[in-house]
mmCIF file of C-alpha atoms and ligand atoms in Angstrom:
data_model
loop_
_atom_site.group_PDB
_atom_site.id
_atom_site.type_symbol
_atom_site.label_atom_id
_atom_site.label_comp_id
_atom_site.label_asym_id
_atom_site.label_seq_id
_atom_site.Cartn_x
_atom_site.Cartn_y
_atom_site.Cartn_z
ATOM 1 C CA MET A 1 0.000 0.000 0.000
ATOM 2 C CA GLN A 2 1.434 3.365 -1.045
ATOM 3 C CA ILE A 3 1.307 5.929 1.784
ATOM 4 C CA THR A 4 3.209 8.918 0.374
ATOM 5 C CA LYS A 5 5.276 9.560 -2.745
ATOM 6 C CA ASN A 6 8.176 7.553 -1.322
ATOM 7 C CA VAL A 7 6.707 5.405 1.450
ATOM 8 C CA HIS A 8 5.026 2.042 1.105
ATOM 9 C CA ALA A 9 3.479 -0.131 3.826
ATOM 10 C CA ILE A 10 3.835 -3.894 3.373
ATOM 11 C CA LYS A 11 1.344 -5.826 5.498
ATOM 12 C CA ILE A 12 2.471 -9.275 6.622
ATOM 13 C CA PRO A 13 -0.028 -11.681 8.196
ATOM 14 C CA PHE A 14 1.288 -14.497 10.392
ATOM 15 C CA GLN A 15 0.286 -16.858 13.175
ATOM 16 C CA VAL A 16 1.865 -17.522 16.553
ATOM 17 C CA LYS A 17 1.432 -20.932 18.168
ATOM 18 C CA THR A 18 0.537 -20.628 21.860
ATOM 19 C CA ASP A 19 -0.490 -23.193 24.464
ATOM 20 C CA LEU A 20 -4.062 -22.000 24.107
ATOM 21 C CA GLY A 21 -4.261 -22.077 20.320
ATOM 22 C CA LEU A 22 -3.181 -20.087 17.283
ATOM 23 C CA LEU A 23 -2.944 -16.330 17.548
ATOM 24 C CA ASP A 24 -3.569 -14.440 14.293
ATOM 25 C CA ARG A 25 -1.366 -11.382 13.966
ATOM 26 C CA PHE A 26 0.078 -9.081 11.371
ATOM 27 C CA VAL A 27 3.100 -6.851 11.237
ATOM 28 C CA TYR A 28 4.082 -4.073 8.851
ATOM 29 C CA SER A 29 7.392 -3.627 7.084
ATOM 30 C CA TYR A 30 7.983 -0.304 5.374
ATOM 31 C CA LEU A 31 9.712 0.485 2.128
ATOM 32 C CA ILE A 32 11.148 3.916 1.400
ATOM 33 C CA THR A 33 11.707 4.382 -2.330
ATOM 34 C CA GLY A 34 13.559 7.298 -3.948
ATOM 35 C CA GLU A 35 17.255 7.660 -4.694
ATOM 36 C CA SER A 36 18.425 5.264 -1.943
ATOM 37 C CA PRO A 37 15.694 2.727 -1.133
ATOM 38 C CA VAL A 38 15.490 1.601 2.496
ATOM 39 C CA LEU A 39 13.610 -1.274 4.095
ATOM 40 C CA ILE A 40 12.405 -0.816 7.679
ATOM 41 C CA ASP A 41 11.955 -4.184 9.415
ATOM 42 C CA THR A 42 11.752 -7.578 7.759
ATOM 43 C CA GLY A 43 8.644 -9.275 9.148
ATOM 44 C CA VAL A 44 8.731 -12.941 10.192
ATOM 45 C CA SER A 45 10.736 -15.802 8.675
ATOM 46 C CA SER A 46 8.571 -16.275 5.577
ATOM 47 C CA SER A 47 8.102 -12.555 4.841
ATOM 48 C CA ASP A 48 11.010 -12.220 2.396
ATOM 49 C CA LYS A 49 8.835 -13.470 -0.476
ATOM 50 C CA ILE A 50 6.064 -10.949 0.299
ATOM 51 C CA ILE A 51 8.586 -8.103 0.596
ATOM 52 C CA ILE A 52 10.451 -8.982 -2.623
ATOM 53 C CA LYS A 53 7.170 -9.389 -4.516
ATOM 54 C CA TYR A 54 6.066 -5.953 -3.300
ATOM 55 C CA MET A 55 9.383 -4.397 -4.296
ATOM 56 C CA GLU A 56 9.124 -5.874 -7.770
ATOM 57 C CA ALA A 57 5.602 -4.489 -8.133
ATOM 58 C CA VAL A 58 6.972 -0.968 -7.595
ATOM 59 C CA GLY A 59 9.894 -1.532 -9.970
ATOM 60 C CA LEU A 60 12.615 -2.365 -7.445
ATOM 61 C CA LYS A 61 14.916 -5.339 -7.125
ATOM 62 C CA PRO A 62 16.211 -6.549 -3.733
ATOM 63 C CA GLU A 63 19.714 -5.412 -4.701
ATOM 64 C CA ASP A 64 18.409 -1.841 -5.090
ATOM 65 C CA LEU A 65 18.123 -1.577 -1.290
ATOM 66 C CA SER A 66 20.774 0.723 0.157
ATOM 67 C CA LEU A 67 19.988 -0.148 3.763
ATOM 68 C CA MET A 68 17.890 -2.366 6.005
ATOM 69 C CA ILE A 69 16.965 -0.833 9.372
ATOM 70 C CA LEU A 70 15.651 -3.029 12.179
ATOM 71 C CA SER A 71 13.509 -1.000 14.608
ATOM 72 C CA HIS A 72 14.401 -3.582 17.278
ATOM 73 C CA SER A 73 15.315 -7.244 17.701
ATOM 74 C CA HIS A 74 11.937 -8.943 18.233
ATOM 75 C CA PRO A 75 11.023 -11.901 15.987
ATOM 76 C CA ASP A 76 8.405 -10.140 13.824
ATOM 77 C CA HIS A 77 10.926 -7.430 12.867
ATOM 78 C CA ILE A 78 14.083 -9.449 12.202
ATOM 79 C CA GLY A 79 12.461 -12.688 10.949
ATOM 80 C CA SER A 80 13.543 -12.484 7.297
ATOM 81 C CA ALA A 81 16.674 -10.403 7.743
ATOM 82 C CA PRO A 82 19.186 -13.187 6.834
ATOM 83 C CA SER A 83 17.628 -14.074 3.458
ATOM 84 C CA LEU A 84 16.937 -10.431 2.572
ATOM 85 C CA LYS A 85 20.553 -9.597 3.407
ATOM 86 C CA GLU A 86 21.692 -12.422 1.154
ATOM 87 C CA VAL A 87 19.765 -11.172 -1.880
ATOM 88 C CA SER A 88 20.255 -7.429 -1.298
ATOM 89 C CA HIS A 89 23.846 -7.348 0.045
ATOM 90 C CA CYS A 90 22.929 -4.114 1.836
ATOM 91 C CA PRO A 91 24.086 -3.157 5.341
ATOM 92 C CA VAL A 92 21.854 -3.922 8.332
ATOM 93 C CA ALA A 93 21.417 -1.140 10.904
ATOM 94 C CA ALA A 94 20.002 -1.239 14.445
ATOM 95 C CA HIS A 95 20.456 0.379 17.862
ATOM 96 C CA GLY A 96 23.315 -0.971 19.963
ATOM 97 C CA GLY A 97 20.851 -2.089 22.649
ATOM 98 C CA GLU A 98 19.465 -4.682 20.220
ATOM 99 C CA GLN A 99 22.692 -5.902 18.662
ATOM 100 C CA SER A 100 23.286 -9.008 20.777
ATOM 101 C CA TRP A 101 19.796 -10.433 20.175
ATOM 102 C CA ILE A 102 19.951 -9.752 16.408
ATOM 103 C CA GLU A 103 23.420 -11.245 16.028
ATOM 104 C CA ASP A 104 22.608 -14.249 18.236
ATOM 105 C CA THR A 105 18.972 -15.291 17.906
ATOM 106 C CA GLU A 106 19.584 -18.408 20.039
ATOM 107 C CA LEU A 107 20.563 -16.105 22.894
ATOM 108 C CA GLN A 108 17.354 -14.148 22.330
ATOM 109 C CA ALA A 109 15.257 -17.357 22.306
ATOM 110 C CA LYS A 110 16.843 -18.323 25.616
ATOM 111 C CA GLU A 111 16.492 -14.929 27.299
ATOM 112 C CA ARG A 112 13.105 -14.012 25.815
ATOM 113 C CA PRO A 113 11.205 -17.207 24.994
ATOM 114 C CA VAL A 114 8.466 -15.923 22.670
ATOM 115 C CA PRO A 115 6.016 -18.745 21.857
ATOM 116 C CA GLY A 116 6.926 -20.232 18.459
ATOM 117 C CA PHE A 117 10.199 -18.254 18.305
ATOM 118 C CA HIS A 118 11.952 -20.612 15.876
ATOM 119 C CA SER A 119 9.060 -20.621 13.423
ATOM 120 C CA LEU A 120 9.147 -16.807 13.348
ATOM 121 C CA VAL A 121 12.874 -16.200 12.899
ATOM 122 C CA GLN A 122 15.233 -17.481 10.174
ATOM 123 C CA GLY A 123 18.309 -16.887 12.298
ATOM 124 C CA SER A 124 20.991 -14.394 13.228
ATOM 125 C CA VAL A 125 22.324 -11.588 11.055
ATOM 126 C CA PRO A 126 25.313 -9.279 11.670
ATOM 127 C CA VAL A 127 24.523 -5.654 12.499
ATOM 128 C CA ASP A 128 26.751 -3.620 10.170
ATOM 129 C CA MET A 129 25.810 -0.196 11.492
ATOM 130 C CA ILE A 130 25.013 0.834 15.067
ATOM 131 C CA LEU A 131 22.400 3.572 15.358
ATOM 132 C CA ASP A 132 21.804 6.099 18.090
ATOM 133 C CA GLU A 133 19.588 9.057 18.923
ATOM 134 C CA GLY A 134 19.906 11.879 16.385
ATOM 135 C CA ASP A 135 21.663 9.899 13.642
ATOM 136 C CA GLU A 136 20.603 11.002 10.190
ATOM 137 C CA PHE A 137 20.656 9.171 6.897
ATOM 138 C CA ASP A 138 21.052 11.210 3.750
ATOM 139 C CA LEU A 139 19.026 9.241 1.196
ATOM 140 C CA GLY A 140 19.701 11.715 -1.624
ATOM 141 C CA ASN A 141 16.298 13.337 -1.994
ATOM 142 C CA LEU A 142 15.204 12.347 1.540
ATOM 143 C CA THR A 143 16.469 12.482 5.138
ATOM 144 C CA LEU A 144 15.758 9.826 7.726
ATOM 145 C CA GLU A 145 16.347 10.631 11.403
ATOM 146 C CA VAL A 146 16.774 8.133 14.230
ATOM 147 C CA ILE A 147 14.833 8.725 17.469
ATOM 148 C CA HIS A 148 15.684 6.453 20.378
ATOM 149 C CA THR A 149 12.363 5.342 21.920
ATOM 150 C CA PRO A 150 13.151 2.703 24.568
ATOM 151 C CA GLY A 151 10.642 0.971 26.831
ATOM 152 C CA HIS A 152 9.202 -1.755 24.613
ATOM 153 C CA SER A 153 12.835 -2.846 24.414
ATOM 154 C CA ARG A 154 15.954 -0.978 25.431
ATOM 155 C CA GLY A 155 17.160 -0.268 21.903
ATOM 156 C CA SER A 156 13.805 0.337 20.201
ATOM 157 C CA ILE A 157 14.021 3.159 17.685
ATOM 158 C CA SER A 158 11.536 5.252 15.761
ATOM 159 C CA LEU A 159 12.430 6.860 12.449
ATOM 160 C CA LEU A 160 11.348 10.181 10.992
ATOM 161 C CA LEU A 161 11.275 10.767 7.247
ATOM 162 C CA LYS A 162 11.525 14.534 7.424
ATOM 163 C CA GLU A 163 10.547 15.690 3.928
ATOM 164 C CA GLU A 164 7.302 13.691 3.955
ATOM 165 C CA GLY A 165 6.456 13.992 7.672
ATOM 166 C CA VAL A 166 6.303 10.228 8.148
ATOM 167 C CA LEU A 167 6.984 8.769 11.584
ATOM 168 C CA PHE A 168 7.790 5.053 11.752
ATOM 169 C CA SER A 169 7.224 4.123 15.387
ATOM 170 C CA GLY A 170 8.030 0.387 15.410
ATOM 171 C CA ASP A 171 6.488 -1.056 18.579
ATOM 172 C CA ALA A 172 7.135 2.073 20.681
ATOM 173 C CA ILE A 173 3.459 3.088 20.855
ATOM 174 C CA PRO A 174 1.369 0.413 22.601
ATOM 175 C CA LEU A 175 -1.934 -0.317 20.908
ATOM 176 C CA LYS A 176 -5.012 -0.084 23.114
ATOM 177 C CA GLY A 177 -6.378 -3.571 23.792
ATOM 178 C CA ASP A 178 -3.407 -5.330 22.200
ATOM 179 C CA LEU A 179 -0.620 -7.355 23.855
ATOM 180 C CA PRO A 180 1.022 -5.165 26.516
ATOM 181 C CA ILE A 181 4.737 -5.668 25.916
ATOM 182 C CA TYR A 182 7.455 -3.536 27.476
ATOM 183 C CA GLU A 183 10.547 -4.150 29.539
ATOM 184 C CA ASP A 184 10.640 -0.644 31.053
ATOM 185 C CA TYR A 185 7.235 0.850 31.888
ATOM 186 C CA GLN A 186 8.434 4.369 32.658
ATOM 187 C CA ALA A 187 10.619 4.537 29.535
ATOM 188 C CA SER A 188 7.601 3.414 27.500
ATOM 189 C CA LEU A 189 5.535 6.319 28.835
ATOM 190 C CA GLU A 190 8.386 8.764 28.211
ATOM 191 C CA SER A 191 8.917 7.537 24.646
ATOM 192 C CA VAL A 192 5.258 8.085 23.743
ATOM 193 C CA HIS A 193 5.408 11.584 25.292
ATOM 194 C CA ARG A 194 8.567 12.248 23.298
ATOM 195 C CA LEU A 195 6.925 11.238 20.004
ATOM 196 C CA LYS A 196 3.874 13.347 20.846
ATOM 197 C CA GLU A 197 6.082 16.442 20.916
ATOM 198 C CA LEU A 198 7.283 16.016 17.319
ATOM 199 C CA LYS A 199 5.965 18.659 14.946
ATOM 200 C CA ASN A 200 4.642 18.360 11.396
ATOM 201 C CA ILE A 201 3.916 14.639 11.480
ATOM 202 C CA LYS A 202 1.552 13.770 8.656
ATOM 203 C CA TRP A 203 1.630 9.981 8.943
ATOM 204 C CA LEU A 204 2.119 7.630 11.868
ATOM 205 C CA LEU A 205 3.226 4.173 10.807
ATOM 206 C CA GLY A 206 3.507 1.610 13.599
ATOM 207 C CA SER A 207 4.357 -2.051 13.176
ATOM 208 C CA TRP A 208 1.183 -3.536 14.644
ATOM 209 C CA ASP A 209 -1.286 -0.880 13.607
ATOM 210 C CA GLU A 210 -2.914 0.426 10.453
ATOM 211 C CA PRO A 211 -1.488 3.723 9.126
ATOM 212 C CA HIS A 212 -2.814 6.874 10.800
ATOM 213 C CA SER A 213 -2.874 10.441 9.532
ATOM 214 C CA GLY A 214 -4.057 13.896 10.635
ATOM 215 C CA ASP A 215 -5.799 14.277 13.996
ATOM 216 C CA ASP A 216 -5.767 10.504 14.496
ATOM 217 C CA ILE A 217 -2.034 10.614 15.237
ATOM 218 C CA ILE A 218 -2.299 12.428 18.566
ATOM 219 C CA LYS A 219 -5.359 10.359 19.466
ATOM 220 C CA VAL A 220 -3.430 7.099 18.950
ATOM 221 C CA MET A 221 -0.651 8.391 21.211
ATOM 222 C CA ASP A 222 -3.102 9.600 23.868
ATOM 223 C CA ASP A 223 -4.870 6.223 23.734
ATOM 224 C CA ALA A 224 -1.491 4.531 24.243
ATOM 225 C CA LEU A 225 -0.742 6.621 27.327
ATOM 226 C CA GLU A 226 -4.202 5.937 28.726
ATOM 227 C CA TYR A 227 -3.782 2.221 28.025
ATOM 228 C CA LEU A 228 -0.398 2.117 29.766
ATOM 229 C CA GLU A 229 -1.901 3.845 32.796
ATOM 230 C CA SER A 230 -4.895 1.475 32.867
ATOM 231 C CA ILE A 231 -2.531 -1.516 32.806
ATOM 232 C CA ASN A 232 -0.575 -0.076 35.698
ATOM 233 C CA GLU A 233 -3.801 0.435 37.651
ATOM 234 C CA ALA A 234 -4.947 -3.134 36.920
ATOM 235 C CA VAL A 235 -1.597 -4.514 38.119
ATOM 236 C CA GLN A 236 -1.852 -2.415 41.278
ATOM 237 C CA LYS A 237 -5.409 -3.571 41.972
ATOM 238 C CA VAL A 238 -4.674 -7.282 41.440
ATOM 239 C CA ASN A 239 -1.536 -6.991 43.543
ATOM 240 C CA GLU A 240 -3.362 -5.308 46.419
ATOM 241 C CA ASN A 241 -5.998 -8.051 46.468
ATOM 242 C CA MET A 242 -3.439 -10.820 46.753
ATOM 243 C CA ALA A 243 -2.543 -12.351 50.089
ATOM 244 C CA VAL A 244 0.568 -14.133 48.807
ATOM 245 C CA ASP A 245 2.881 -13.617 45.858
ATOM 246 C CA LYS A 246 1.587 -15.441 42.813
ATOM 247 C CA ASP A 247 3.544 -17.118 40.049
ATOM 248 C CA PRO A 248 4.095 -14.480 37.253
ATOM 249 C CA LEU A 249 1.934 -16.355 34.730
ATOM 250 C CA GLU A 250 -0.927 -16.764 37.227
ATOM 251 C CA PHE A 251 -0.590 -13.094 38.120
ATOM 252 C CA CYS A 252 -0.644 -12.265 34.376
ATOM 253 C CA LYS A 253 -3.955 -14.116 33.945
ATOM 254 C CA LEU A 254 -5.570 -12.185 36.799
ATOM 255 C CA VAL A 255 -4.425 -8.863 35.290
ATOM 256 C CA LEU A 256 -5.753 -9.901 31.863
ATOM 257 C CA ILE A 257 -9.167 -10.604 33.438
ATOM 258 C CA GLU A 258 -9.053 -7.196 35.109
ATOM 259 C CA LEU A 259 -8.232 -5.578 31.746
ATOM 260 C CA GLY A 260 -10.853 -7.635 29.876
ATOM 261 C CA LEU A 261 -8.226 -9.117 27.543
ATOM 262 C CA PRO A 262 -8.444 -12.682 26.131
ATOM 263 C CA MET A 263 -6.765 -15.432 28.157
ATOM 264 C CA LYS A 264 -4.842 -16.758 25.140
ATOM 265 C CA VAL A 265 -2.530 -13.752 25.201
ATOM 266 C CA ALA A 266 -1.190 -14.942 28.586
ATOM 267 C CA ASN A 267 2.427 -15.867 27.981
ATOM 268 C CA PRO A 268 5.797 -15.337 29.696
ATOM 269 C CA ILE A 269 6.446 -12.134 27.718
ATOM 270 C CA VAL A 270 3.198 -10.432 28.729
ATOM 271 C CA ALA A 271 3.684 -11.777 32.268
ATOM 272 C CA GLU A 272 7.086 -10.058 32.323
ATOM 273 C CA SER A 273 5.486 -6.711 31.363
ATOM 274 C CA PHE A 274 3.224 -6.916 34.419
ATOM 275 C CA GLN A 275 6.176 -7.872 36.630
ATOM 276 C CA GLU A 276 7.823 -4.687 35.357
ATOM 277 C CA ASN A 277 4.750 -2.712 36.525
ATOM 278 C CA LEU A 278 5.194 -4.289 39.960
ATOM 279 C CA ARG A 279 8.803 -3.079 40.028
ATOM 280 C CA TYR A 280 7.683 0.381 38.905
ATOM 281 C CA LEU A 281 5.028 0.519 41.643
ATOM 282 C CA ARG A 282 7.518 -0.622 44.296
ATOM 283 C CA ASN A 283 9.957 2.125 43.222
ATOM 284 C CA LEU A 284 7.174 4.729 43.420
ATOM 285 C CA ASN A 285 6.415 3.628 46.965
ATOM 286 C CA LYS A 286 10.075 3.953 47.922
ATOM 287 C CA GLU A 287 10.241 7.578 46.819
HETATM 288 ZN ZN1 ZN B 1 8.572 -5.768 19.592
#
């Protein structure tokens, strides 16, 4: 789907196997065309075919890519990176905070056991370029700026295509009612506030959400902040009603009930988000 003159959204449907059945999901990869084409994120392990087919439809070959940027290391963003690297020969760029999990996916599977990890990820890929806050790519006719937006993961980045006012937010903006996933609750809040302050944004392109434009953009960010706060309140409420400490997954299920979310999203990753809220609440009480 073409968004602006030089930005295309490539929608990638996939399924995650969980203990409680199959979870239907989708993720977006984004293609910036123009003088130096760039691919942002690579979907899951089978997404290379969809991405290459899309590129061909707009007159590009994989080897035309000048750069592949990974917004962060999670499976649905790095899944096809090895095969796309092989056909494009272009450098792979990511924030330093994500490097170890991109370059060693077995380490990631061990430290962050996402259900169905190995069916979502082809394998490791070297990070050729380390990105940080404020870095800018000169793409000839376009400029792409890196904004460090941690919280969802420590090295999560957003990208701003200045000339066209397009903000690629990766997974930095939580989607109301969707899987709550963050490793630092406070940083997540701060990152959304940070993105809200950006001026002249015409399009907001997240990985798990449909494209937004105009007044919708601030609404999506406000909804995200409200959602984060409601999660924190639910964690606090469940915690206060508990006589003894519960196992994280059991605790996760109680919070999901409180939030009215389906039980099949209960998994160790979501459970870890709620444990992070507990840490955040304990720190607040200390102050
Ligand atoms: Zn993610």
